[in-house]
mmCIF file of C-alpha atoms and ligand atoms in Angstrom:
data_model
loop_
_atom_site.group_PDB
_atom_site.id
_atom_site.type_symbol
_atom_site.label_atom_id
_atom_site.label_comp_id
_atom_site.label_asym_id
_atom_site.label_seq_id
_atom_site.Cartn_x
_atom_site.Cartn_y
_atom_site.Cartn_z
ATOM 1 C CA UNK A 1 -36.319 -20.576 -10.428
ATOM 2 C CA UNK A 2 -37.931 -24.176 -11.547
ATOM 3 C CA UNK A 3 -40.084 -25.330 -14.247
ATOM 4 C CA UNK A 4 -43.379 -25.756 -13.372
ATOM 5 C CA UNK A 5 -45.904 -28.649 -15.124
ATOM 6 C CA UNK A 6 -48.373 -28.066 -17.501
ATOM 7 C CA UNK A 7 -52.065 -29.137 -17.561
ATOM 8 C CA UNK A 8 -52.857 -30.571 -21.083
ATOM 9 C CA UNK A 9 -56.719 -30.511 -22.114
ATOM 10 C CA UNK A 10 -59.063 -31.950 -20.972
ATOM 11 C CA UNK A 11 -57.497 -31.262 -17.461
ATOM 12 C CA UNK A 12 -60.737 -30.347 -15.557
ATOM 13 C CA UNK A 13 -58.255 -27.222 -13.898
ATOM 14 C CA UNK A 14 -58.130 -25.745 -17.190
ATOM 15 C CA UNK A 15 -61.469 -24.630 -16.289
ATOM 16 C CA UNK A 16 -60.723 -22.692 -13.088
ATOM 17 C CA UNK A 17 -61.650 -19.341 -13.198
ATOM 18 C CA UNK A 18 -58.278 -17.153 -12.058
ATOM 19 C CA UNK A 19 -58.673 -14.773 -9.286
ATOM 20 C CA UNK A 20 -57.066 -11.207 -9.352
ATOM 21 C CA UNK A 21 -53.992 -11.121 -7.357
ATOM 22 C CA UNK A 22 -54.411 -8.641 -4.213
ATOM 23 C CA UNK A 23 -50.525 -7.807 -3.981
ATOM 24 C CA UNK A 24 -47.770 -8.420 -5.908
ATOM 25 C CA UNK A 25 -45.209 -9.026 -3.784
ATOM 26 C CA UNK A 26 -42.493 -11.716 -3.815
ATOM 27 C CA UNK A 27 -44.325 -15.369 -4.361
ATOM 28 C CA UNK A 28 -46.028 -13.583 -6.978
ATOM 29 C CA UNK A 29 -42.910 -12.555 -8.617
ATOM 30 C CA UNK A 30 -41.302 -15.522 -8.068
ATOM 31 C CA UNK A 31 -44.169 -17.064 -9.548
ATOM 32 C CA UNK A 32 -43.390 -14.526 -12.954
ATOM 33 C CA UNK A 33 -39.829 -16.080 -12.779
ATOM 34 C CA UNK A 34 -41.239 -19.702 -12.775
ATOM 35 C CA UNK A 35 -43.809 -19.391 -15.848
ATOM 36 C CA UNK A 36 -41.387 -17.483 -17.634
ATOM 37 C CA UNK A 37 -38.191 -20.175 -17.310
ATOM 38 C CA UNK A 38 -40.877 -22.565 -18.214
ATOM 39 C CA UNK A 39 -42.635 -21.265 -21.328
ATOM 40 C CA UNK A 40 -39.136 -20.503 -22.657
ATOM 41 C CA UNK A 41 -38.089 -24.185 -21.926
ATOM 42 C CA UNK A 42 -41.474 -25.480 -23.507
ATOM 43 C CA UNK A 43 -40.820 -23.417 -25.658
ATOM 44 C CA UNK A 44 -43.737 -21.297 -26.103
ATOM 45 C CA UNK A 45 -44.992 -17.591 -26.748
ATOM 46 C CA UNK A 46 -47.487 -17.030 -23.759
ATOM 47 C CA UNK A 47 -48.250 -18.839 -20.986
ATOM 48 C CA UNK A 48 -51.023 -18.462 -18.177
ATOM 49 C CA UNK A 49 -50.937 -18.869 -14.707
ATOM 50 C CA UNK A 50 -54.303 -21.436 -14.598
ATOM 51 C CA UNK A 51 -51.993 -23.643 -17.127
ATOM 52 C CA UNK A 52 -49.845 -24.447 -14.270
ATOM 53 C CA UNK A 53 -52.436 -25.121 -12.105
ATOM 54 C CA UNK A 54 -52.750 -21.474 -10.049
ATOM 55 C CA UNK A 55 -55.435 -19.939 -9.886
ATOM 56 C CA UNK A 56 -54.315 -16.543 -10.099
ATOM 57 C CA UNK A 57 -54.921 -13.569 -13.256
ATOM 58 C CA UNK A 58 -50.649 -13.698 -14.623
ATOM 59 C CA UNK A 59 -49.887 -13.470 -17.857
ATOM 60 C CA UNK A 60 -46.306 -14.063 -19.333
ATOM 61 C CA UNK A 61 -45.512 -13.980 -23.478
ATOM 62 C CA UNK A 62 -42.382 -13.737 -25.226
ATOM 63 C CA UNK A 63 -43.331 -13.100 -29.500
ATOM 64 C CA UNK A 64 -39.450 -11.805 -30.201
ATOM 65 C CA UNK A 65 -37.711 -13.974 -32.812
ATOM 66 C CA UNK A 66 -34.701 -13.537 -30.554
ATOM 67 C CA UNK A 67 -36.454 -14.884 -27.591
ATOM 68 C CA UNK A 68 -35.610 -11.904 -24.985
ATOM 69 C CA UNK A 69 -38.616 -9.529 -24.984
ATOM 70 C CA UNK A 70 -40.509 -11.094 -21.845
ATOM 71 C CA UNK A 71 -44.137 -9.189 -21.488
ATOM 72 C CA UNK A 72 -45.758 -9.496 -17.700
ATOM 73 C CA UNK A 73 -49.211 -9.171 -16.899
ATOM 74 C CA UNK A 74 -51.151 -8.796 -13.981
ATOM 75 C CA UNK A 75 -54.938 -8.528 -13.523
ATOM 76 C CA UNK A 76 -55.090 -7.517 -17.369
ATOM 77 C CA UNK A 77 -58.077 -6.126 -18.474
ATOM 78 C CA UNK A 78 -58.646 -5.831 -21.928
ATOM 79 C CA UNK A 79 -60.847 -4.484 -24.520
ATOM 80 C CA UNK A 80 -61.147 -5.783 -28.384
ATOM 81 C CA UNK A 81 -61.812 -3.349 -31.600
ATOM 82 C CA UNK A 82 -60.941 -4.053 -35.373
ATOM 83 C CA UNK A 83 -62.114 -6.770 -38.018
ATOM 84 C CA UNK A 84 -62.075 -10.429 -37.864
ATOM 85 C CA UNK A 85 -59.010 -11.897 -38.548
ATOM 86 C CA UNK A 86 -57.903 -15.705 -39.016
ATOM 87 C CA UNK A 87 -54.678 -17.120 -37.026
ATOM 88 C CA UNK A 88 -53.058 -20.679 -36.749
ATOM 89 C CA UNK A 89 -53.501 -20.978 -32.928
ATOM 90 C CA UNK A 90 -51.821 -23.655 -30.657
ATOM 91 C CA UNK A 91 -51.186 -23.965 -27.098
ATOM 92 C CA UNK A 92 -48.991 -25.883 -24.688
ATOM 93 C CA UNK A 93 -51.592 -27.682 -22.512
ATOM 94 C CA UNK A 94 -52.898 -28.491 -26.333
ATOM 95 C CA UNK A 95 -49.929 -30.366 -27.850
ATOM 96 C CA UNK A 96 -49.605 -31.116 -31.346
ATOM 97 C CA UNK A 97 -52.695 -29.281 -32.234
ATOM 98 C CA UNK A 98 -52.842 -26.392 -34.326
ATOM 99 C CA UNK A 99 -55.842 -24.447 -35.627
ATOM 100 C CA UNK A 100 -57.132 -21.327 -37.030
ATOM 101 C CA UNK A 101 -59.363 -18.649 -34.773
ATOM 102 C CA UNK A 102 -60.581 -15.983 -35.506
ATOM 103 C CA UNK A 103 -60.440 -12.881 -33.304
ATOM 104 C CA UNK A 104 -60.548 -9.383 -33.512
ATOM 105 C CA UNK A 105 -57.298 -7.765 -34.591
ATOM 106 C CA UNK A 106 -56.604 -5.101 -31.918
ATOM 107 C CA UNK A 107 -56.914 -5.309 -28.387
ATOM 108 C CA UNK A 108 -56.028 -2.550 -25.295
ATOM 109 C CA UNK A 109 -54.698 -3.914 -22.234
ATOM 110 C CA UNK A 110 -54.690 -2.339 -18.538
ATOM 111 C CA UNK A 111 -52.466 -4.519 -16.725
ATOM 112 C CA UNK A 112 -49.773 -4.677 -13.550
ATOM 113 C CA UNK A 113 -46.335 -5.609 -14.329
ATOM 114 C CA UNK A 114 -43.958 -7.661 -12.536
ATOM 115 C CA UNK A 115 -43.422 -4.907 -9.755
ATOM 116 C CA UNK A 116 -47.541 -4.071 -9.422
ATOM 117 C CA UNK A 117 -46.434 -0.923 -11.727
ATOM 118 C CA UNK A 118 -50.142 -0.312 -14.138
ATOM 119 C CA UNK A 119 -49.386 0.337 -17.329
ATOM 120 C CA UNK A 120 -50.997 0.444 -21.043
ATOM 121 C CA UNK A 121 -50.575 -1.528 -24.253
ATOM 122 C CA UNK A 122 -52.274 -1.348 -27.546
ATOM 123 C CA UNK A 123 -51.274 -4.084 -29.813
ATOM 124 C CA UNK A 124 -51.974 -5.784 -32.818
ATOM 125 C CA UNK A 125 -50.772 -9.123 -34.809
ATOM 126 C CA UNK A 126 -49.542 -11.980 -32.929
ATOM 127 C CA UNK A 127 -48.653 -9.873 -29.605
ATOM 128 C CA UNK A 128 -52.947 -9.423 -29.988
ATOM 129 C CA UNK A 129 -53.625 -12.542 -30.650
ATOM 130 C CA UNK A 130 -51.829 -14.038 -27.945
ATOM 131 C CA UNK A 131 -53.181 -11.567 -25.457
ATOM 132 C CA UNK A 132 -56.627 -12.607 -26.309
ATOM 133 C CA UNK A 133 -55.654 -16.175 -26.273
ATOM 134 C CA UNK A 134 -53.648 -15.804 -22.909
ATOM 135 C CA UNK A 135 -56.343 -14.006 -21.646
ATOM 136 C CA UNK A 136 -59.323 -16.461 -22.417
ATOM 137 C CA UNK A 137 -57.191 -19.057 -19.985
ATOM 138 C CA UNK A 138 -58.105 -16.923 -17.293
ATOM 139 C CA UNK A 139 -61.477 -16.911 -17.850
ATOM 140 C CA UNK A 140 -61.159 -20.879 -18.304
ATOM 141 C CA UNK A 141 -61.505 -20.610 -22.130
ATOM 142 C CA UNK A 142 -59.249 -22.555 -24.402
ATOM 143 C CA UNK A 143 -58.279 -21.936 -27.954
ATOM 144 C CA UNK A 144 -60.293 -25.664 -28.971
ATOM 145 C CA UNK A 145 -63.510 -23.706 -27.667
ATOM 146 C CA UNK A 146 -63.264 -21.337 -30.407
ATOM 147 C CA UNK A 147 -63.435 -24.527 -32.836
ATOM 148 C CA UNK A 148 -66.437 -26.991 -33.871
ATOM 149 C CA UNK A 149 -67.738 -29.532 -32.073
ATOM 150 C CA UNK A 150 -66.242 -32.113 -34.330
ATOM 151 C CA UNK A 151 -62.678 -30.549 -34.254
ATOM 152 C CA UNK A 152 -62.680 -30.224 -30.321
ATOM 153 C CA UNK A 153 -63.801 -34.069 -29.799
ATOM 154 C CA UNK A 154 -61.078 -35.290 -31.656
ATOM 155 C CA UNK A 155 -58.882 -33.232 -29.765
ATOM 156 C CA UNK A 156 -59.495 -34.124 -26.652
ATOM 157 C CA UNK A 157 -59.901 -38.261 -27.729
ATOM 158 C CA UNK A 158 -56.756 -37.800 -29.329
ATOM 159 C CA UNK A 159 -55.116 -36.469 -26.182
ATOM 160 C CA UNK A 160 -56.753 -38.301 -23.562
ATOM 161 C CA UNK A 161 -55.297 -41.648 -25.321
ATOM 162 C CA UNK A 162 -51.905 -40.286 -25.193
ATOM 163 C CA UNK A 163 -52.453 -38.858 -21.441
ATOM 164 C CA UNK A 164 -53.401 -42.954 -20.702
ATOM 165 C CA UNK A 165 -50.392 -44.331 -22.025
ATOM 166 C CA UNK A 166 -48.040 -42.154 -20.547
HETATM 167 C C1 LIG B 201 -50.607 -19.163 -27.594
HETATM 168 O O1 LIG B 201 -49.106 -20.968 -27.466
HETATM 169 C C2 LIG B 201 -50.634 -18.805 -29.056
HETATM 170 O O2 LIG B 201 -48.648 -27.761 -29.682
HETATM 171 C C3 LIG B 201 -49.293 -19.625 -27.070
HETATM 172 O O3 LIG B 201 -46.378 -29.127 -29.333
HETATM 173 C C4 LIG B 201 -50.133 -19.689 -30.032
HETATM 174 O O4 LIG B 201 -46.929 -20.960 -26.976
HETATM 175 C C5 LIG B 201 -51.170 -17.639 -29.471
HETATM 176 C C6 LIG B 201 -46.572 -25.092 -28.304
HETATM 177 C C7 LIG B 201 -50.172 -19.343 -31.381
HETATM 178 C C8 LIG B 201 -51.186 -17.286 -30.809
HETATM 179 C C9 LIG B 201 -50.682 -18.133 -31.768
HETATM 180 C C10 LIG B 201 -47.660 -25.766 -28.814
HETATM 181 C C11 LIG B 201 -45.395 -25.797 -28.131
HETATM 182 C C12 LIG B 201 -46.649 -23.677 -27.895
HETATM 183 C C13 LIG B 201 -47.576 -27.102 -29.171
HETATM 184 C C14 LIG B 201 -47.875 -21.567 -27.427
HETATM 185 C C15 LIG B 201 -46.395 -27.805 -28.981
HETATM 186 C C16 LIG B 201 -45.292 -27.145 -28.460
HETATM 187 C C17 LIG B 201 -47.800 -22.960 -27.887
HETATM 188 CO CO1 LIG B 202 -52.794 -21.605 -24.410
#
């Protein structure tokens, strides 16, 4: 197991489309192992695979309180139903920035898990909204797309300062 870096917006990578992963066999898992040691470490609730810089559609969250209910998925596919609703997002290649989104409030997920097993999930509150968040990585979205103009330039000024001086 190691910890793997994260991008931090406006990394250009963060905009990599992920592929679907053909088999999951062992660099794939080990690759599970890695995100998962490092979101816990970061600590975070969901991490993507394009946030440390691979390419590839993985998904790992953890939204227990006790911190031991890791969730694995591969080439998810989800679909969204239910009203608007309003969360305080944030995101670990977004530090120190916190926002509200609105999304929808349910989603269904087809997905592989860690041994290429499909299986189905319907969820709602934070496991949803991290889902959809987790999920909009893959497609190269980030959370600060989902906010104004204004709000997403200081953002990314803010954090491209910081990125110079260290
Ligand atoms: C996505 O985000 C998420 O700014 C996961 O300084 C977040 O784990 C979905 C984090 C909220 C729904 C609601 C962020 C850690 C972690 C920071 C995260 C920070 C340290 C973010
Ligand atoms: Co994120």
């Amino acid at each position: 197991m190691s910890l793997l870096s994260i991008l931090t917006f406006p990394d250009p990578r963060l905009r990599t489309k992920a592929q679907p992963v053909a088999t999951v066999d062992s660099a794939i898992r080990a690759l599970v192992d890695d995100m998962l040691e490092t979101m816990y470490e970061a600590p975070g609730i969901g991490l993507a695979a394009n946030q440390v810089n691979v390419a590839k559609q993985v998904i790992v969250i953890d939204v227990s309180e006790a911190r031991n209910e890791p969730q694995v998925f591969i080439n998810p596919c989800i679909e969204v139903s239910g009203p608007r609703v309003e969360t305080e997002e944030g995101c670990l290649s977004v530090p120190g920035f916190y926002e509200p989104v609105t999304r929808r409030e349910r989603v269904q997920v087809e997905a592989l898990d860690q041994q290429g097993k499909p299986f189905q999930l319907e969820a709602e509150g934070l496991l949803s909204v991290c889902i959809q968040h987790e999920c909009d990585h893959l497609q190269g979205r980030l959370f600060v797309d989902h906010l104004s103009n204004l709000k997403r330039t200081r953002i990314r000024s803010k954090l491209s300062k910081q990125h110079a001086r260290t």
